[in-house]
Amino acid sequence: KTASGHSRWAARLRRCRPSHPRGSPVHSERSGNMAALSLDSFNALCGKAEGRDKLARLFQYSARAFVGLASLAAPKAGSKLSLLEGHARTAMVQLAGARRTHRWCKELPV
């Protein structure tokens, strides 16, 4: 702890904060130096092929994590967890195929 009672980590975090004024779209009280999420930033993300791929990757690997955690619980056939695990597995496989298809012509200049 420092002389003011704050941890060194908190002091380091204060030094690394951006110099953007409060209220600017980049600064948010809750997110520190992460950009505030808004509908405009989501639309900008989905407006580019690379952004759509990253969003699909997020959901694909989230489904993969759920499938792995559900298999550790060893759900009985017909249970809700078993049903959700099957849906997550289907979503994971479908997103993997969609992402592969979207990457086919990624390197061609348009």
Tab-separated table of N, CA, C and O in Angstrom:
chain	number	residue	atom	x	y	z
A	1	LYS	N	0.837	-1.183	0.000
A	1	LYS	CA	0.000	0.000	0.000
A	1	LYS	C	0.882	1.246	0.000
A	1	LYS	O	1.944	1.259	0.577
A	2	THR	N	0.367	2.288	-0.640
A	2	THR	CA	1.091	3.551	-0.683
A	2	THR	C	0.751	4.378	0.549
A	2	THR	O	-0.061	3.986	1.374
A	3	ALA	N	1.387	5.532	0.671
A	3	ALA	CA	1.166	6.397	1.832
A	3	ALA	C	-0.294	6.845	1.939
A	3	ALA	O	-0.810	7.057	3.029
A	4	SER	N	-0.987	6.972	0.811
A	4	SER	CA	-2.378	7.418	0.835
A	4	SER	C	-3.351	6.284	1.129
A	4	SER	O	-4.543	6.494	1.206
A	5	GLY	N	-2.846	5.052	1.300
A	5	GLY	CA	-3.713	3.931	1.631
A	5	GLY	C	-4.171	3.135	0.427
A	5	GLY	O	-4.827	2.134	0.560
A	6	HIS	N	-3.848	3.572	-0.780
A	6	HIS	CA	-4.242	2.859	-1.994
A	6	HIS	C	-3.151	1.869	-2.376
A	6	HIS	O	-1.976	2.059	-2.074
A	7	SER	N	-3.553	0.836	-3.035
A	7	SER	CA	-2.574	-0.156	-3.467
A	7	SER	C	-1.753	0.389	-4.633
A	7	SER	O	-2.129	1.346	-5.296
A	8	ARG	N	-0.615	-0.225	-4.840
A	8	ARG	CA	0.240	0.201	-5.960
A	8	ARG	C	-0.474	0.002	-7.284
A	8	ARG	O	-0.298	0.759	-8.215
A	9	TRP	N	-1.284	-1.062	-7.348
A	9	TRP	CA	-2.020	-1.336	-8.583
A	9	TRP	C	-2.980	-0.199	-8.904
A	9	TRP	O	-3.096	0.230	-10.041
A	10	ALA	N	-3.679	0.324	-7.906
A	10	ALA	CA	-4.608	1.431	-8.126
A	10	ALA	C	-3.856	2.678	-8.567
A	10	ALA	O	-4.312	3.417	-9.436
A	11	ALA	N	-2.681	2.908	-7.988
A	11	ALA	CA	-1.873	4.066	-8.393
A	11	ALA	C	-1.416	3.913	-9.840
A	11	ALA	O	-1.439	4.870	-10.616
A	12	ARG	N	-1.015	2.719	-10.219
A	12	ARG	CA	-0.579	2.471	-11.596
A	12	ARG	C	-1.740	2.648	-12.569
A	12	ARG	O	-1.596	3.194	-13.643
A	13	LEU	N	-2.928	2.192	-12.154
A	13	LEU	CA	-4.107	2.323	-13.001
A	13	LEU	C	-4.451	3.793	-13.230
A	13	LEU	O	-4.813	4.190	-14.321
A	14	ARG	N	-4.333	4.604	-12.188
A	14	ARG	CA	-4.623	6.036	-12.348
A	14	ARG	C	-3.653	6.690	-13.321
A	14	ARG	O	-4.009	7.562	-14.080
A	15	ARG	N	-2.388	6.265	-13.313
A	15	ARG	CA	-1.409	6.843	-14.232
A	15	ARG	C	-1.677	6.444	-15.680
A	15	ARG	O	-1.345	7.166	-16.599
A	16	CYS	N	-2.290	5.260	-15.901
A	16	CYS	CA	-2.509	4.744	-17.255
A	16	CYS	C	-3.825	5.215	-17.866
A	16	CYS	O	-4.084	4.922	-19.025
A	17	ARG	N	-4.655	5.904	-17.116
A	17	ARG	CA	-5.940	6.341	-17.665
A	17	ARG	C	-5.724	7.325	-18.798
A	17	ARG	O	-4.800	8.126	-18.773
A	18	PRO	N	-6.589	7.308	-19.803
A	18	PRO	CA	-6.453	8.241	-20.919
A	18	PRO	C	-6.757	9.663	-20.478
A	18	PRO	O	-7.401	9.893	-19.460
A	19	SER	N	-6.294	10.603	-21.267
A	19	SER	CA	-6.491	12.012	-20.923
A	19	SER	C	-7.758	12.578	-21.538
A	19	SER	O	-7.889	13.778	-21.680
A	20	HIS	N	-8.709	11.719	-21.914
A	20	HIS	CA	-9.963	12.177	-22.491
A	20	HIS	C	-10.827	12.811	-21.407
A	20	HIS	O	-10.883	12.317	-20.289
A	21	PRO	N	-11.515	13.890	-21.717
A	21	PRO	CA	-12.372	14.502	-20.703
A	21	PRO	C	-13.558	13.607	-20.371
A	21	PRO	O	-13.994	12.808	-21.184
A	22	ARG	N	-14.042	13.743	-19.164
A	22	ARG	CA	-15.215	12.967	-18.763
A	22	ARG	C	-16.394	13.344	-19.654
A	22	ARG	O	-16.565	14.479	-20.012
A	23	GLY	N	-17.196	12.354	-19.960
A	23	GLY	CA	-18.347	12.607	-20.818
A	23	GLY	C	-18.057	12.373	-22.290
A	23	GLY	O	-18.955	12.341	-23.106
A	24	SER	N	-16.771	12.230	-22.667
A	24	SER	CA	-16.464	11.940	-24.062
A	24	SER	C	-16.845	10.488	-24.344
A	24	SER	O	-16.927	9.674	-23.429
A	25	PRO	N	-17.085	10.125	-25.604
A	25	PRO	CA	-17.518	8.759	-25.897
A	25	PRO	C	-16.482	7.709	-25.534
A	25	PRO	O	-16.804	6.564	-25.341
A	26	VAL	N	-15.204	8.103	-25.419
A	26	VAL	CA	-14.165	7.128	-25.121
A	26	VAL	C	-14.114	6.844	-23.626
A	26	VAL	O	-13.784	5.756	-23.204
A	27	HIS	N	-14.481	7.825	-22.782
A	27	HIS	CA	-14.361	7.663	-21.342
A	27	HIS	C	-15.696	7.266	-20.727
A	27	HIS	O	-16.722	7.825	-21.047
A	28	SER	N	-15.644	6.317	-19.850
A	28	SER	CA	-16.838	5.893	-19.134
A	28	SER	C	-16.447	5.597	-17.693
A	28	SER	O	-15.390	5.040	-17.437
A	29	GLU	N	-17.279	5.961	-16.754
A	29	GLU	CA	-16.983	5.741	-15.344
A	29	GLU	C	-16.794	4.263	-15.046
A	29	GLU	O	-15.901	3.877	-14.328
A	30	ARG	N	-17.646	3.423	-15.588
A	30	ARG	CA	-17.632	2.009	-15.253
A	30	ARG	C	-16.587	1.228	-16.013
A	30	ARG	O	-16.110	0.217	-15.545
A	31	SER	N	-16.207	1.655	-17.202
A	31	SER	CA	-15.325	0.842	-18.023
A	31	SER	C	-13.888	1.321	-18.012
A	31	SER	O	-13.062	0.737	-18.689
A	32	GLY	N	-13.540	2.363	-17.290
A	32	GLY	CA	-12.161	2.832	-17.264
A	32	GLY	C	-11.761	3.344	-18.624
A	32	GLY	O	-12.361	4.268	-19.147
A	33	ASN	N	-10.744	2.717	-19.222
A	33	ASN	CA	-10.280	3.192	-20.520
A	33	ASN	C	-10.805	2.348	-21.681
A	33	ASN	O	-10.299	2.427	-22.772
A	34	MET	N	-11.827	1.536	-21.443
A	34	MET	CA	-12.481	0.827	-22.550
A	34	MET	C	-13.525	1.749	-23.164
A	34	MET	O	-14.142	2.546	-22.481
A	35	ALA	N	-13.713	1.654	-24.450
A	35	ALA	CA	-14.716	2.481	-25.120
A	35	ALA	C	-16.107	2.062	-24.668
A	35	ALA	O	-16.391	0.892	-24.457
A	36	ALA	N	-16.955	3.040	-24.478
A	36	ALA	CA	-18.323	2.753	-24.041
A	36	ALA	C	-19.068	2.026	-25.151
A	36	ALA	O	-18.948	2.359	-26.319
A	37	LEU	N	-19.815	0.995	-24.747
A	37	LEU	CA	-20.590	0.249	-25.731
A	37	LEU	C	-21.839	1.038	-26.078
A	37	LEU	O	-22.518	1.573	-25.216
A	38	SER	N	-22.116	1.108	-27.338
A	38	SER	CA	-23.326	1.782	-27.783
A	38	SER	C	-23.817	1.093	-29.044
A	38	SER	O	-23.130	0.252	-29.623
A	39	LEU	N	-24.988	1.461	-29.458
A	39	LEU	CA	-25.549	0.879	-30.669
A	39	LEU	C	-24.732	1.284	-31.894
A	39	LEU	O	-24.546	0.483	-32.812
A	40	ASP	N	-24.196	2.499	-31.890
A	40	ASP	CA	-23.370	2.947	-33.022
A	40	ASP	C	-22.087	2.129	-33.138
A	40	ASP	O	-21.692	1.739	-34.234
A	41	SER	N	-21.439	1.848	-32.015
A	41	SER	CA	-20.207	1.064	-32.084
A	41	SER	C	-20.508	-0.385	-32.477
A	41	SER	O	-19.722	-1.012	-33.192
A	42	PHE	N	-21.662	-0.924	-32.036
A	42	PHE	CA	-22.049	-2.271	-32.444
A	42	PHE	C	-22.317	-2.318	-33.946
A	42	PHE	O	-21.897	-3.249	-34.629
A	43	ASN	N	-23.007	-1.304	-34.482
A	43	ASN	CA	-23.266	-1.250	-35.925
A	43	ASN	C	-21.980	-1.111	-36.712
A	43	ASN	O	-21.839	-1.695	-37.788
A	44	ALA	N	-21.023	-0.327	-36.187
A	44	ALA	CA	-19.732	-0.192	-36.869
A	44	ALA	C	-18.993	-1.527	-36.877
A	44	ALA	O	-18.354	-1.885	-37.873
A	45	LEU	N	-19.083	-2.271	-35.766
A	45	LEU	CA	-18.441	-3.577	-35.693
A	45	LEU	C	-19.041	-4.534	-36.712
A	45	LEU	O	-18.329	-5.242	-37.416
A	46	CYS	N	-20.369	-4.547	-36.807
A	46	CYS	CA	-21.048	-5.467	-37.723
A	46	CYS	C	-20.980	-5.011	-39.172
A	46	CYS	O	-21.307	-5.774	-40.076
A	47	GLY	N	-20.539	-3.787	-39.410
A	47	GLY	CA	-20.464	-3.256	-40.768
A	47	GLY	C	-19.261	-3.750	-41.544
A	47	GLY	O	-19.182	-3.573	-42.753
A	48	LYS	N	-18.320	-4.387	-40.870
A	48	LYS	CA	-17.108	-4.881	-41.536
A	48	LYS	C	-17.037	-6.393	-41.380
A	48	LYS	O	-17.442	-6.954	-40.362
A	49	ALA	N	-16.495	-7.042	-42.391
A	49	ALA	CA	-16.407	-8.502	-42.373
A	49	ALA	C	-15.555	-8.992	-41.214
A	49	ALA	O	-15.884	-10.001	-40.572
A	50	GLU	N	-14.475	-8.297	-40.915
A	50	GLU	CA	-13.606	-8.723	-39.822
A	50	GLU	C	-14.321	-8.592	-38.473
A	50	GLU	O	-14.168	-9.436	-37.588
A	51	GLY	N	-15.134	-7.560	-38.320
A	51	GLY	CA	-15.901	-7.391	-37.092
A	51	GLY	C	-16.938	-8.486	-36.918
A	51	GLY	O	-17.129	-9.009	-35.812
A	52	ARG	N	-17.601	-8.843	-38.014
A	52	ARG	CA	-18.587	-9.925	-37.942
A	52	ARG	C	-17.906	-11.245	-37.592
A	52	ARG	O	-18.437	-12.061	-36.836
A	53	ASP	N	-16.704	-11.462	-38.143
A	53	ASP	CA	-15.962	-12.678	-37.851
A	53	ASP	C	-15.573	-12.730	-36.374
A	53	ASP	O	-15.682	-13.772	-35.730
A	54	LYS	N	-15.146	-11.600	-35.826
A	54	LYS	CA	-14.771	-11.569	-34.412
A	54	LYS	C	-15.977	-11.807	-33.513
A	54	LYS	O	-15.873	-12.496	-32.495
A	55	LEU	N	-17.107	-11.255	-33.873
A	55	LEU	CA	-18.322	-11.458	-33.099
A	55	LEU	C	-18.765	-12.925	-33.157
A	55	LEU	O	-19.122	-13.517	-32.136
A	56	ALA	N	-18.677	-13.521	-34.343
A	56	ALA	CA	-19.025	-14.934	-34.488
A	56	ALA	C	-18.046	-15.804	-33.704
A	56	ALA	O	-18.448	-16.799	-33.082
A	57	ARG	N	-16.769	-15.423	-33.700
A	57	ARG	CA	-15.765	-16.178	-32.942
A	57	ARG	C	-16.062	-16.126	-31.442
A	57	ARG	O	-15.928	-17.124	-30.743
A	58	LEU	N	-16.485	-14.949	-30.960
A	58	LEU	CA	-16.848	-14.819	-29.550
A	58	LEU	C	-17.953	-15.799	-29.181
A	58	LEU	O	-17.845	-16.527	-28.187
A	59	PHE	N	-19.005	-15.862	-29.998
A	59	PHE	CA	-20.112	-16.767	-29.709
A	59	PHE	C	-19.729	-18.229	-29.922
A	59	PHE	O	-20.175	-19.109	-29.189
A	60	GLN	N	-18.885	-18.499	-30.921
A	60	GLN	CA	-18.456	-19.874	-31.174
A	60	GLN	C	-17.679	-20.418	-29.977
A	60	GLN	O	-17.947	-21.521	-29.494
A	61	TYR	N	-16.719	-19.646	-29.483
A	61	TYR	CA	-15.911	-20.131	-28.373
A	61	TYR	C	-16.671	-20.086	-27.047
A	61	TYR	O	-16.364	-20.862	-26.140
A	62	SER	N	-17.666	-19.218	-26.931
A	62	SER	CA	-18.534	-19.250	-25.752
A	62	SER	C	-19.337	-20.552	-25.743
A	62	SER	O	-19.492	-21.192	-24.692
A	63	ALA	N	-19.843	-20.939	-26.905
A	63	ALA	CA	-20.573	-22.203	-27.016
A	63	ALA	C	-19.647	-23.381	-26.746
A	63	ALA	O	-20.035	-24.354	-26.076
A	64	ARG	N	-18.405	-23.287	-27.213
A	64	ARG	CA	-17.427	-24.353	-26.969
A	64	ARG	C	-17.158	-24.501	-25.468
A	64	ARG	O	-17.075	-25.615	-24.944
A	65	ALA	N	-17.029	-23.364	-24.779
A	65	ALA	CA	-16.803	-23.402	-23.331
A	65	ALA	C	-17.999	-24.018	-22.616
A	65	ALA	O	-17.841	-24.826	-21.690
A	66	PHE	N	-19.211	-23.658	-23.043
A	66	PHE	CA	-20.414	-24.220	-22.422
A	66	PHE	C	-20.486	-25.726	-22.641
A	66	PHE	O	-20.825	-26.476	-21.718
A	67	VAL	N	-20.156	-26.177	-23.843
A	67	VAL	CA	-20.182	-27.613	-24.141
A	67	VAL	C	-19.181	-28.342	-23.251
A	67	VAL	O	-19.471	-29.398	-22.683
A	68	GLY	N	-17.989	-27.767	-23.102
A	68	GLY	CA	-16.973	-28.398	-22.260
A	68	GLY	C	-17.383	-28.457	-20.800
A	68	GLY	O	-17.217	-29.487	-20.135
A	69	LEU	N	-17.935	-27.362	-20.286
A	69	LEU	CA	-18.365	-27.337	-18.886
A	69	LEU	C	-19.567	-28.258	-18.653
A	69	LEU	O	-19.662	-28.909	-17.613
A	70	ALA	N	-20.455	-28.322	-19.632
A	70	ALA	CA	-21.613	-29.206	-19.493
A	70	ALA	C	-21.185	-30.660	-19.522
A	70	ALA	O	-21.761	-31.497	-18.805
A	71	SER	N	-20.175	-30.989	-20.315
A	71	SER	CA	-19.729	-32.387	-20.360
A	71	SER	C	-19.069	-32.801	-19.046
A	71	SER	O	-19.107	-33.973	-18.683
A	72	LEU	N	-18.484	-31.843	-18.327
A	72	LEU	CA	-17.908	-32.168	-17.019
A	72	LEU	C	-18.997	-32.538	-16.008
A	72	LEU	O	-18.766	-33.329	-15.105
A	73	ALA	N	-20.186	-31.947	-16.178
A	73	ALA	CA	-21.300	-32.240	-15.274
A	73	ALA	C	-21.949	-33.579	-15.599
A	73	ALA	O	-22.720	-34.089	-14.791
A	74	ALA	N	-21.647	-34.141	-16.752
A	74	ALA	CA	-22.209	-35.429	-17.194
A	74	ALA	C	-23.729	-35.468	-17.018
A	74	ALA	O	-24.257	-36.226	-16.214
A	75	PRO	N	-24.452	-34.643	-17.812
A	75	PRO	CA	-25.906	-34.605	-17.653
A	75	PRO	C	-26.563	-35.892	-18.151
A	75	PRO	O	-26.060	-36.557	-19.060
A	76	LYS	N	-27.679	-36.223	-17.539
A	76	LYS	CA	-28.434	-37.396	-17.974
A	76	LYS	C	-29.181	-37.060	-19.257
A	76	LYS	O	-29.558	-35.917	-19.483
A	77	ALA	N	-29.376	-38.060	-20.092
A	77	ALA	CA	-30.081	-37.870	-21.358
A	77	ALA	C	-31.496	-37.361	-21.085
A	77	ALA	O	-32.194	-37.883	-20.215
A	78	GLY	N	-31.885	-36.317	-21.799
A	78	GLY	CA	-33.218	-35.772	-21.655
A	78	GLY	C	-33.325	-34.648	-20.640
A	78	GLY	O	-34.345	-33.983	-20.567
A	79	SER	N	-32.258	-34.390	-19.866
A	79	SER	CA	-32.300	-33.305	-18.895
A	79	SER	C	-32.140	-31.958	-19.613
A	79	SER	O	-31.738	-31.897	-20.780
A	80	LYS	N	-32.469	-30.889	-18.900
A	80	LYS	CA	-32.357	-29.554	-19.511
A	80	LYS	C	-30.918	-29.237	-19.880
A	80	LYS	O	-30.657	-28.655	-20.922
A	81	LEU	N	-29.972	-29.628	-19.019
A	81	LEU	CA	-28.562	-29.366	-19.305
A	81	LEU	C	-28.116	-30.122	-20.549
A	81	LEU	O	-27.376	-29.598	-21.377
A	82	SER	N	-28.588	-31.345	-20.699
A	82	SER	CA	-28.262	-32.140	-21.883
A	82	SER	C	-28.826	-31.486	-23.145
A	82	SER	O	-28.167	-31.441	-24.185
A	83	LEU	N	-30.038	-30.972	-23.036
A	83	LEU	CA	-30.673	-30.298	-24.175
A	83	LEU	C	-29.912	-29.012	-24.547
A	83	LEU	O	-29.630	-28.775	-25.725
A	84	LEU	N	-29.553	-28.225	-23.535
A	84	LEU	CA	-28.784	-27.001	-23.801
A	84	LEU	C	-27.409	-27.304	-24.376
A	84	LEU	O	-26.911	-26.593	-25.240
A	85	GLU	N	-26.798	-28.379	-23.889
A	85	GLU	CA	-25.483	-28.779	-24.404
A	85	GLU	C	-25.581	-29.146	-25.885
A	85	GLU	O	-24.713	-28.794	-26.683
A	86	GLY	N	-26.647	-29.817	-26.270
A	86	GLY	CA	-26.847	-30.172	-27.679
A	86	GLY	C	-27.049	-28.941	-28.550
A	86	GLY	O	-26.493	-28.849	-29.654
A	87	HIS	N	-27.816	-27.975	-28.046
A	87	HIS	CA	-28.020	-26.733	-28.806
A	87	HIS	C	-26.724	-25.937	-28.920
A	87	HIS	O	-26.422	-25.362	-29.982
A	88	ALA	N	-25.956	-25.887	-27.845
A	88	ALA	CA	-24.680	-25.163	-27.876
A	88	ALA	C	-23.714	-25.835	-28.849
A	88	ALA	O	-22.984	-25.162	-29.584
A	89	ARG	N	-23.708	-27.168	-28.877
A	89	ARG	CA	-22.833	-27.893	-29.809
A	89	ARG	C	-23.226	-27.598	-31.265
A	89	ARG	O	-22.379	-27.362	-32.118
A	90	THR	N	-24.535	-27.564	-31.525
A	90	THR	CA	-25.020	-27.256	-32.879
A	90	THR	C	-24.624	-25.841	-33.282
A	90	THR	O	-24.155	-25.618	-34.397
A	91	ALA	N	-24.808	-24.879	-32.371
A	91	ALA	CA	-24.427	-23.490	-32.664
A	91	ALA	C	-22.931	-23.383	-32.916
A	91	ALA	O	-22.492	-22.676	-33.832
A	92	MET	N	-22.131	-24.094	-32.121
A	92	MET	CA	-20.677	-24.058	-32.280
A	92	MET	C	-20.259	-24.570	-33.661
A	92	MET	O	-19.458	-23.949	-34.359
A	93	VAL	N	-20.831	-25.678	-34.081
A	93	VAL	CA	-20.491	-26.274	-35.385
A	93	VAL	C	-20.954	-25.373	-36.530
A	93	VAL	O	-20.220	-25.153	-37.505
A	94	GLN	N	-22.150	-24.827	-36.422
A	94	GLN	CA	-22.669	-23.948	-37.475
A	94	GLN	C	-21.832	-22.673	-37.591
A	94	GLN	O	-21.550	-22.209	-38.701
A	95	LEU	N	-21.455	-22.083	-36.459
A	95	LEU	CA	-20.629	-20.873	-36.505
A	95	LEU	C	-19.244	-21.174	-37.063
A	95	LEU	O	-18.667	-20.340	-37.779
A	96	ALA	N	-18.680	-22.331	-36.756
A	96	ALA	CA	-17.369	-22.703	-37.305
A	96	ALA	C	-17.444	-22.793	-38.825
A	96	ALA	O	-16.554	-22.294	-39.532
A	97	GLY	N	-18.490	-23.406	-39.341
A	97	GLY	CA	-18.652	-23.503	-40.799
A	97	GLY	C	-18.879	-22.150	-41.448
A	97	GLY	O	-18.328	-21.856	-42.514
A	98	ALA	N	-19.673	-21.296	-40.807
A	98	ALA	CA	-19.935	-19.966	-41.360
A	98	ALA	C	-18.673	-19.124	-41.372
A	98	ALA	O	-18.389	-18.413	-42.345
A	99	ARG	N	-17.899	-19.195	-40.288
A	99	ARG	CA	-16.659	-18.412	-40.242
A	99	ARG	C	-15.667	-18.893	-41.292
A	99	ARG	O	-14.968	-18.094	-41.910
A	100	ARG	N	-15.604	-20.199	-41.513
A	100	ARG	CA	-14.689	-20.743	-42.521
A	100	ARG	C	-15.088	-20.243	-43.914
A	100	ARG	O	-14.246	-19.850	-44.707
A	101	THR	N	-16.376	-20.223	-44.199
A	101	THR	CA	-16.870	-19.758	-45.493
A	101	THR	C	-16.574	-18.282	-45.697
A	101	THR	O	-16.178	-17.866	-46.785
A	102	HIS	N	-16.720	-17.484	-44.654
A	102	HIS	CA	-16.473	-16.046	-44.780
A	102	HIS	C	-14.998	-15.733	-45.004
A	102	HIS	O	-14.667	-14.697	-45.562
A	103	ARG	N	-14.109	-16.639	-44.576
A	103	ARG	CA	-12.676	-16.388	-44.747
A	103	ARG	C	-12.143	-16.817	-46.104
A	103	ARG	O	-11.004	-16.527	-46.434
A	104	TRP	N	-12.917	-17.521	-46.920
A	104	TRP	CA	-12.418	-18.017	-48.183
A	104	TRP	C	-11.842	-16.933	-49.067
A	104	TRP	O	-10.770	-17.073	-49.612
A	105	CYS	N	-12.568	-15.869	-49.269
A	105	CYS	CA	-12.124	-14.821	-50.197
A	105	CYS	C	-11.636	-13.571	-49.469
A	105	CYS	O	-11.611	-12.498	-50.037
A	106	LYS	N	-11.217	-13.734	-48.226
A	106	LYS	CA	-10.791	-12.594	-47.429
A	106	LYS	C	-9.555	-11.900	-48.009
A	106	LYS	O	-9.409	-10.676	-47.937
A	107	GLU	N	-8.657	-12.662	-48.596
A	107	GLU	CA	-7.386	-12.113	-49.071
A	107	GLU	C	-7.456	-11.496	-50.474
A	107	GLU	O	-6.519	-10.859	-50.905
A	108	LEU	N	-8.581	-11.676	-51.167
A	108	LEU	CA	-8.686	-11.103	-52.510
A	108	LEU	C	-8.951	-9.594	-52.430
A	108	LEU	O	-9.820	-9.170	-51.682
A	109	PRO	N	-8.220	-8.802	-53.209
A	109	PRO	CA	-8.492	-7.363	-53.205
A	109	PRO	C	-9.809	-7.061	-53.904
A	109	PRO	O	-10.161	-7.684	-54.897
A	110	VAL	N	-10.540	-6.126	-53.352
A	110	VAL	CA	-11.842	-5.788	-53.934
A	110	VAL	C	-11.743	-4.484	-54.679
A	110	VAL	O	-11.125	-3.558	-54.318
